[in-house]
mmCIF file of C-alpha atoms in Angstrom:
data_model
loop_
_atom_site.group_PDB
_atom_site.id
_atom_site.type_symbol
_atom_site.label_atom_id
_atom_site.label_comp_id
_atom_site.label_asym_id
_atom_site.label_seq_id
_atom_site.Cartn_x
_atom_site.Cartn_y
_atom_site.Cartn_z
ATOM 1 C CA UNK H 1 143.259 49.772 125.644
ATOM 2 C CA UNK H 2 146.384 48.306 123.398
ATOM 3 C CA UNK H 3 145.391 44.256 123.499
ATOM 4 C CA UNK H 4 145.909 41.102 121.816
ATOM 5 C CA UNK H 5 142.240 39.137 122.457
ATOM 6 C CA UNK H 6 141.882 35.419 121.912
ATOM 7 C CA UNK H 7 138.601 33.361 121.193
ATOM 8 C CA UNK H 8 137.661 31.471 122.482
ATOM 9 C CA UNK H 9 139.661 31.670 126.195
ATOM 10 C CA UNK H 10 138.544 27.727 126.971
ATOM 11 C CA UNK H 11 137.233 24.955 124.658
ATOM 12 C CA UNK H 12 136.601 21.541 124.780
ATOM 13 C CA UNK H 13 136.491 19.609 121.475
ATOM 14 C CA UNK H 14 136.412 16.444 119.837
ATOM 15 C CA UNK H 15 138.788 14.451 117.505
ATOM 16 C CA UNK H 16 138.643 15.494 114.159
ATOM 17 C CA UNK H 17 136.279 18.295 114.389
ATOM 18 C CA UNK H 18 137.733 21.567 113.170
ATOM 19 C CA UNK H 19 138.110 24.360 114.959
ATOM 20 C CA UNK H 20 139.517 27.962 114.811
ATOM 21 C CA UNK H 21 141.234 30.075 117.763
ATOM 22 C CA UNK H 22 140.889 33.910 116.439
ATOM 23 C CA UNK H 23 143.646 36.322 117.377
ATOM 24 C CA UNK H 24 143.342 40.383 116.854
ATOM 25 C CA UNK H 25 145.469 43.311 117.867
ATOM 26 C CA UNK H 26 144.493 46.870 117.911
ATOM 27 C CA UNK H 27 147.945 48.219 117.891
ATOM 28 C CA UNK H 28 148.953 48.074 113.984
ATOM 29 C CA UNK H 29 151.580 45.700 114.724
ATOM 30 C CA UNK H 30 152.942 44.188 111.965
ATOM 31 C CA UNK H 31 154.472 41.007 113.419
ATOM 32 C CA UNK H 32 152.320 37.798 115.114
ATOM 33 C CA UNK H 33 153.321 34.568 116.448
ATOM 34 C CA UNK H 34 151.436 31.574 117.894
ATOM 35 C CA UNK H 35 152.625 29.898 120.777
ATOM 36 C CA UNK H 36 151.700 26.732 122.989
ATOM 37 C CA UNK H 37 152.438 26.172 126.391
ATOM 38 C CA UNK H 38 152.932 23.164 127.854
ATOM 39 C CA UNK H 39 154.202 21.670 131.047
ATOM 40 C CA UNK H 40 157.366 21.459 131.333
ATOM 41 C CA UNK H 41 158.457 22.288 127.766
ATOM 42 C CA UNK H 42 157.629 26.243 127.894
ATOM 43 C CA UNK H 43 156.807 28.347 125.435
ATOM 44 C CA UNK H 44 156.958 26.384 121.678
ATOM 45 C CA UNK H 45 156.278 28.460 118.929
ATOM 46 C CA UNK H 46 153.628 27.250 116.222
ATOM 47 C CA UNK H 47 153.516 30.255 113.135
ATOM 48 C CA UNK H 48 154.642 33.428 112.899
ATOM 49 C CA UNK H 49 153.810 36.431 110.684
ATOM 50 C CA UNK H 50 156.341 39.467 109.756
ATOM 51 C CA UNK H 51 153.496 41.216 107.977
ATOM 52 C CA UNK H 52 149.761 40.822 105.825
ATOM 53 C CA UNK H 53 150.533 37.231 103.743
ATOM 54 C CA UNK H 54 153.684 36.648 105.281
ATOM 55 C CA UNK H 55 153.429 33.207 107.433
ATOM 56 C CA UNK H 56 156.240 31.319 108.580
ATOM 57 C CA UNK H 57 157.057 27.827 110.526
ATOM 58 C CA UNK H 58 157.919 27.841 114.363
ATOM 59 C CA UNK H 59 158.765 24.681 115.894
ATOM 60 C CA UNK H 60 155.755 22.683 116.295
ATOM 61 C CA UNK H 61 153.982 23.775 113.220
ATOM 62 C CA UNK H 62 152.586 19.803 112.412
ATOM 63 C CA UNK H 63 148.702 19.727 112.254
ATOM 64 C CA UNK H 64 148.145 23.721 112.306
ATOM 65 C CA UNK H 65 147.654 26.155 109.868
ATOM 66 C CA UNK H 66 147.265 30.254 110.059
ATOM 67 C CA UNK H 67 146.806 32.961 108.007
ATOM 68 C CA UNK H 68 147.273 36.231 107.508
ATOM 69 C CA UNK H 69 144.877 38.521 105.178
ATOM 70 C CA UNK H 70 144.358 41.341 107.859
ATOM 71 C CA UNK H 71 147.042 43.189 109.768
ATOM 72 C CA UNK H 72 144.856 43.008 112.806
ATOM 73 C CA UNK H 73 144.276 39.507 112.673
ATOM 74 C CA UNK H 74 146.071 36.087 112.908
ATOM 75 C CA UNK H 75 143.741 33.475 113.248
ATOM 76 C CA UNK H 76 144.985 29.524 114.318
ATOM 77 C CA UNK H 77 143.447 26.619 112.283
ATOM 78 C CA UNK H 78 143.211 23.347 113.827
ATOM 79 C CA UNK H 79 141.619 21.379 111.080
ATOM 80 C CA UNK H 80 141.939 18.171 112.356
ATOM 81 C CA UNK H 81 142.409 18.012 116.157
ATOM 82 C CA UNK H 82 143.745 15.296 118.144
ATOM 83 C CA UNK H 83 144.553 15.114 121.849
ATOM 84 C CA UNK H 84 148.125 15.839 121.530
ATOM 85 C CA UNK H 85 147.167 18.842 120.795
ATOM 86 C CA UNK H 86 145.523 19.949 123.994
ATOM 87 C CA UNK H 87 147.307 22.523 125.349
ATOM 88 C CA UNK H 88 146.887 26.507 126.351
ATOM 89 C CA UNK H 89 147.642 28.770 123.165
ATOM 90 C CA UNK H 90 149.117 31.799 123.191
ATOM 91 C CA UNK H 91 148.976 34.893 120.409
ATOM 92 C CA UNK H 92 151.616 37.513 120.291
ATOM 93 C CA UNK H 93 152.012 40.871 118.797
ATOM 94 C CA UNK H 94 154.906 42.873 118.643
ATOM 95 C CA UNK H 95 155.356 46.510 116.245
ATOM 96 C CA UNK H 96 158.302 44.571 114.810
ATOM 97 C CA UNK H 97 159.555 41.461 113.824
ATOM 98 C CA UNK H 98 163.279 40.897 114.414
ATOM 99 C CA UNK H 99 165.584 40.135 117.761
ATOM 100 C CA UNK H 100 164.947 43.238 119.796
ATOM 101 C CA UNK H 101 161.296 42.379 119.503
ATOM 102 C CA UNK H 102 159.289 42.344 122.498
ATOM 103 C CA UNK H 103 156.236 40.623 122.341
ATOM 104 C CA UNK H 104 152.732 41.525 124.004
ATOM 105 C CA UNK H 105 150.669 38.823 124.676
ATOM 106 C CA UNK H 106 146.844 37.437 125.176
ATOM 107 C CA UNK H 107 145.695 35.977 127.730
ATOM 108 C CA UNK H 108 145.517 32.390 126.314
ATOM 109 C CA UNK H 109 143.092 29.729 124.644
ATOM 110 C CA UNK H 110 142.910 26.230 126.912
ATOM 111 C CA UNK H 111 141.985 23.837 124.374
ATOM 112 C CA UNK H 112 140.947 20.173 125.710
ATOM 113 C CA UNK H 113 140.980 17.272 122.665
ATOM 114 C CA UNK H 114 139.521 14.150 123.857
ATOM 115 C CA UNK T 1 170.889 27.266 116.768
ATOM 116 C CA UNK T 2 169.930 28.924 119.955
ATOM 117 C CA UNK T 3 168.046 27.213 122.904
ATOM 118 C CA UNK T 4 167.647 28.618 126.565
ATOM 119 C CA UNK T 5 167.941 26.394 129.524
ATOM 120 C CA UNK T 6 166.392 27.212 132.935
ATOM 121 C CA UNK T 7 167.934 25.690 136.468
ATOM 122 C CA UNK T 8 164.801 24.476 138.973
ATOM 123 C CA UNK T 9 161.656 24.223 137.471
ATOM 124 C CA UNK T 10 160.365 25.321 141.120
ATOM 125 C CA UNK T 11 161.863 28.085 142.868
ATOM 126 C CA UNK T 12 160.601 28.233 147.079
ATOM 127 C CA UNK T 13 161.387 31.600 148.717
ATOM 128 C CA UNK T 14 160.673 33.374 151.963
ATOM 129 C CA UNK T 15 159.057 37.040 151.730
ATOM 130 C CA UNK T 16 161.911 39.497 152.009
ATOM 131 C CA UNK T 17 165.021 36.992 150.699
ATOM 132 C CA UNK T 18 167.010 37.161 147.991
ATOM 133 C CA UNK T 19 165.083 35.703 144.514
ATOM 134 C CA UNK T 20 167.574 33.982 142.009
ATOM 135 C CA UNK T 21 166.582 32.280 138.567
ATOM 136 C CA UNK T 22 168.799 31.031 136.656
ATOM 137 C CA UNK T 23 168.738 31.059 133.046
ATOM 138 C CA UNK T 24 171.712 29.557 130.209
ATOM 139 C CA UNK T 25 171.877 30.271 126.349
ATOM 140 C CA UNK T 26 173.782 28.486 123.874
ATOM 141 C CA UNK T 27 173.648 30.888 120.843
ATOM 142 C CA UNK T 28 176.256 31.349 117.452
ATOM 143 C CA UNK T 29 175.805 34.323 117.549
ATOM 144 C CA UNK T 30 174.953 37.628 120.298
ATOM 145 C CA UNK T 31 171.733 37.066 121.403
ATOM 146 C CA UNK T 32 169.229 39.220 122.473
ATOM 147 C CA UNK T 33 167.902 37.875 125.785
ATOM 148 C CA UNK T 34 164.418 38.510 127.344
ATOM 149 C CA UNK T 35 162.850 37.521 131.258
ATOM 150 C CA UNK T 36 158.793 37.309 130.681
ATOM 151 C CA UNK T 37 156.433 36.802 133.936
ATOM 152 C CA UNK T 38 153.372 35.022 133.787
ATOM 153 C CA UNK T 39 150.759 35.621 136.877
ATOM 154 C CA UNK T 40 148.679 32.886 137.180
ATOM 155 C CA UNK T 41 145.394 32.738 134.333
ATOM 156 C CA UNK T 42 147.353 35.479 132.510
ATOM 157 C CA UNK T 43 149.635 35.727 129.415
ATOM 158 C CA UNK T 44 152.854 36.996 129.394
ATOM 159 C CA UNK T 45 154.467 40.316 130.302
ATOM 160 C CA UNK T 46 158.036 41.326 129.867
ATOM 161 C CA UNK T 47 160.079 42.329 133.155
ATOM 162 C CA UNK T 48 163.524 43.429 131.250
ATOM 163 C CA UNK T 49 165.713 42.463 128.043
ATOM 164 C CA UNK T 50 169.033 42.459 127.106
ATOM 165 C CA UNK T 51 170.187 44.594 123.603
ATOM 166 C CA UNK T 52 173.508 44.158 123.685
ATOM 167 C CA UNK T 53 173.804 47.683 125.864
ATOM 168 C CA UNK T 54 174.307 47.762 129.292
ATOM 169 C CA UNK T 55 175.511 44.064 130.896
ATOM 170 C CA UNK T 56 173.335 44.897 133.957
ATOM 171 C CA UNK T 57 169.364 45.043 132.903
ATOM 172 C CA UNK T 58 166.621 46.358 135.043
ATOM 173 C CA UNK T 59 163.248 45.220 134.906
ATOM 174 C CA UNK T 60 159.712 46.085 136.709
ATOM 175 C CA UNK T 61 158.923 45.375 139.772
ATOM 176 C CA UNK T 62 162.512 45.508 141.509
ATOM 177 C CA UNK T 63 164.115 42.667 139.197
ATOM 178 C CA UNK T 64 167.550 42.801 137.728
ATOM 179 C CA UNK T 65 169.295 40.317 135.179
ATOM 180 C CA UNK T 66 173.093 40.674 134.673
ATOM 181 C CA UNK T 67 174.611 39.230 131.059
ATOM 182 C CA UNK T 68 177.731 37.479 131.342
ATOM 183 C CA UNK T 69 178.901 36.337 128.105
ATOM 184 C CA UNK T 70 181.648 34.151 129.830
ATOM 185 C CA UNK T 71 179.561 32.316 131.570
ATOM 186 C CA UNK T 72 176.523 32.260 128.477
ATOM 187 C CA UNK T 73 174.170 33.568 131.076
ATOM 188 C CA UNK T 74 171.338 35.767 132.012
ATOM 189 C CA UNK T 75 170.026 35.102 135.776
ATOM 190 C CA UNK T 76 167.288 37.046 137.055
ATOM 191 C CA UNK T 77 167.837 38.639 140.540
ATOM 192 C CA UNK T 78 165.552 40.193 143.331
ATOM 193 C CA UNK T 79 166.928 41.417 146.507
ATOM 194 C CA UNK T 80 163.691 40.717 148.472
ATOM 195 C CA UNK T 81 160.896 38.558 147.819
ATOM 196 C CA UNK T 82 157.360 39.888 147.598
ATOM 197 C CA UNK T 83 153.916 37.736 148.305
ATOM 198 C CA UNK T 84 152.789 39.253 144.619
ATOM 199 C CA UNK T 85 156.338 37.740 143.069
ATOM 200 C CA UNK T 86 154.734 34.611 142.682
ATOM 201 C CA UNK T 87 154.337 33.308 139.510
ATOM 202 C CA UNK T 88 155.679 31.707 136.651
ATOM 203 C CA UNK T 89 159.124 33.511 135.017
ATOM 204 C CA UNK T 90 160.190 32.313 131.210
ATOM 205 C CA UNK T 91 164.211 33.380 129.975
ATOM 206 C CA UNK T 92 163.741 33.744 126.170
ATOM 207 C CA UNK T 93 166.637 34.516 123.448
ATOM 208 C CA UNK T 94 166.433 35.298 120.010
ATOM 209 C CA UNK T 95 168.853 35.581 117.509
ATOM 210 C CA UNK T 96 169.948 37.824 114.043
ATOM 211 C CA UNK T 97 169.867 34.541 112.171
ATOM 212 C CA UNK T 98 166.346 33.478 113.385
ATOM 213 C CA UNK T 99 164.544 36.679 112.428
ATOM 214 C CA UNK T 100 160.524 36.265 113.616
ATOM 215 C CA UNK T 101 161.823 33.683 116.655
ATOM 216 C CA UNK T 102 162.105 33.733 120.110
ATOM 217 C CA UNK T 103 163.070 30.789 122.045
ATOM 218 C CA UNK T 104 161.401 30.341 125.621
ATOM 219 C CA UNK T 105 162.876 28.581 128.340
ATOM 220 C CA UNK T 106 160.415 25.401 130.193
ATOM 221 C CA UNK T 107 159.592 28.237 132.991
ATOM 222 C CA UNK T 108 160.409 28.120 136.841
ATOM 223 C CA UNK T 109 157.143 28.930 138.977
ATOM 224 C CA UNK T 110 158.034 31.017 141.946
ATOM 225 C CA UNK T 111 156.461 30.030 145.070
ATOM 226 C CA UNK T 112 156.906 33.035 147.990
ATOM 227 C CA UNK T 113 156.050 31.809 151.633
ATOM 228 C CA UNK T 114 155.204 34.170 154.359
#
């Protein structure tokens, strides 16, 4: 079955500990995208990726980092958490990058900070 | 720049009306526009998108979004209600000059009463 699957699906963490969401496709796209959801506010992207060591800003990209080494793969680094950054986390696929793209996503990480 | 604005954060309809969302773009440029649905504990799926083809869009599940230009807007239509239409709905747009983003909307959750 074409998925995006996201580890772990709920956490609850601590200030300051690091922690790592993983993100894999198993459709050979080539473009990923980290989003988090919040009330109110929508969808805010974090990273994106057009392709294997190609990373880019979203909009919230302060205290995250991501990287790309795999096509399949797209893992989000929080190495410092802190409760503002509780929230539910989404990864995205899509074949393409660009403006037609449409997007398949996981199911979500709920991350809790305290 | 390009940002999305959605009208009602909470949406109340009876099974069998008419379902209207409401969605407004500000963009420099065409945009390509996008309606997502999330079901609750899920990620998000795409019900239509606009490519610059056809003003009138249809989507899964009986929806319909109509582009007007004029009026920078993208609403997302339903002739009649379903108990399974409930749910969150996102209006995304994305833009030749932001390659790798998409812009979401802060969602309107769809409540359907019997």
């Amino acid at each position: 079955e074409a998925q995006v699957t996201q580890n772990p699906r709920y956490l609850i963490t601590v200030t300051g500990k690091k922690l790592t969401v993983t993100c894999s496709q198993n459709m050979n796209h080539e473009y990923m995208s980290w989003y988090r959801q919040d009330p109110g506010l929508g969808l805010r992207q974090i990273y994106y990726s057009m392709n294997v060591e190609v990373t880019d800003k979203g909009d919230v990209p302060e205290g995250y980092k991501v990287s790309r080494k795999e096509k399949r793969n797209f893992p989000l680094i929080l190495e410092s958490p802190s409760p503002n950054q509780t929230s539910l986390y989404f990864c995205a696929s899509s074949l393409l990058g660009g403006m037609a793209n449409v997007l398949t996503f996981g199911a979500g990480s709920r991350l809790t900070v305290l | 720049a390009q940002s999305v604005t959605q009208l009602g954060s909470h949406v109340s309809v009876s099974e069998g009306a008419l379902v209207l969302l409401r969605c407004n773009y500000s963009s420099s440029v065409p945009p390509y526009l996008f309606w997502y649905v999330q079901y609750p504990n899920q990620g998000l799926q795409l019900l239509l998108k606009y490519t610059s083809a056809a003003t009138l869009v249809k989507g899964i599940n009986g929806f319909e979004a109509e582009f007007k230009k004029s009026e920078t807007s993208f609403h997302l239509t339903k002739p009649s209600a379903h108990m399974s239409d409930a749910a969150e709905y996102f209006c995304a747009v994305s833009e030749s000059d932001s390659w790798g983003k998409l812009q979401f909307g802060a969602g309107t959750q769809v409540v359907v009463t019997p």
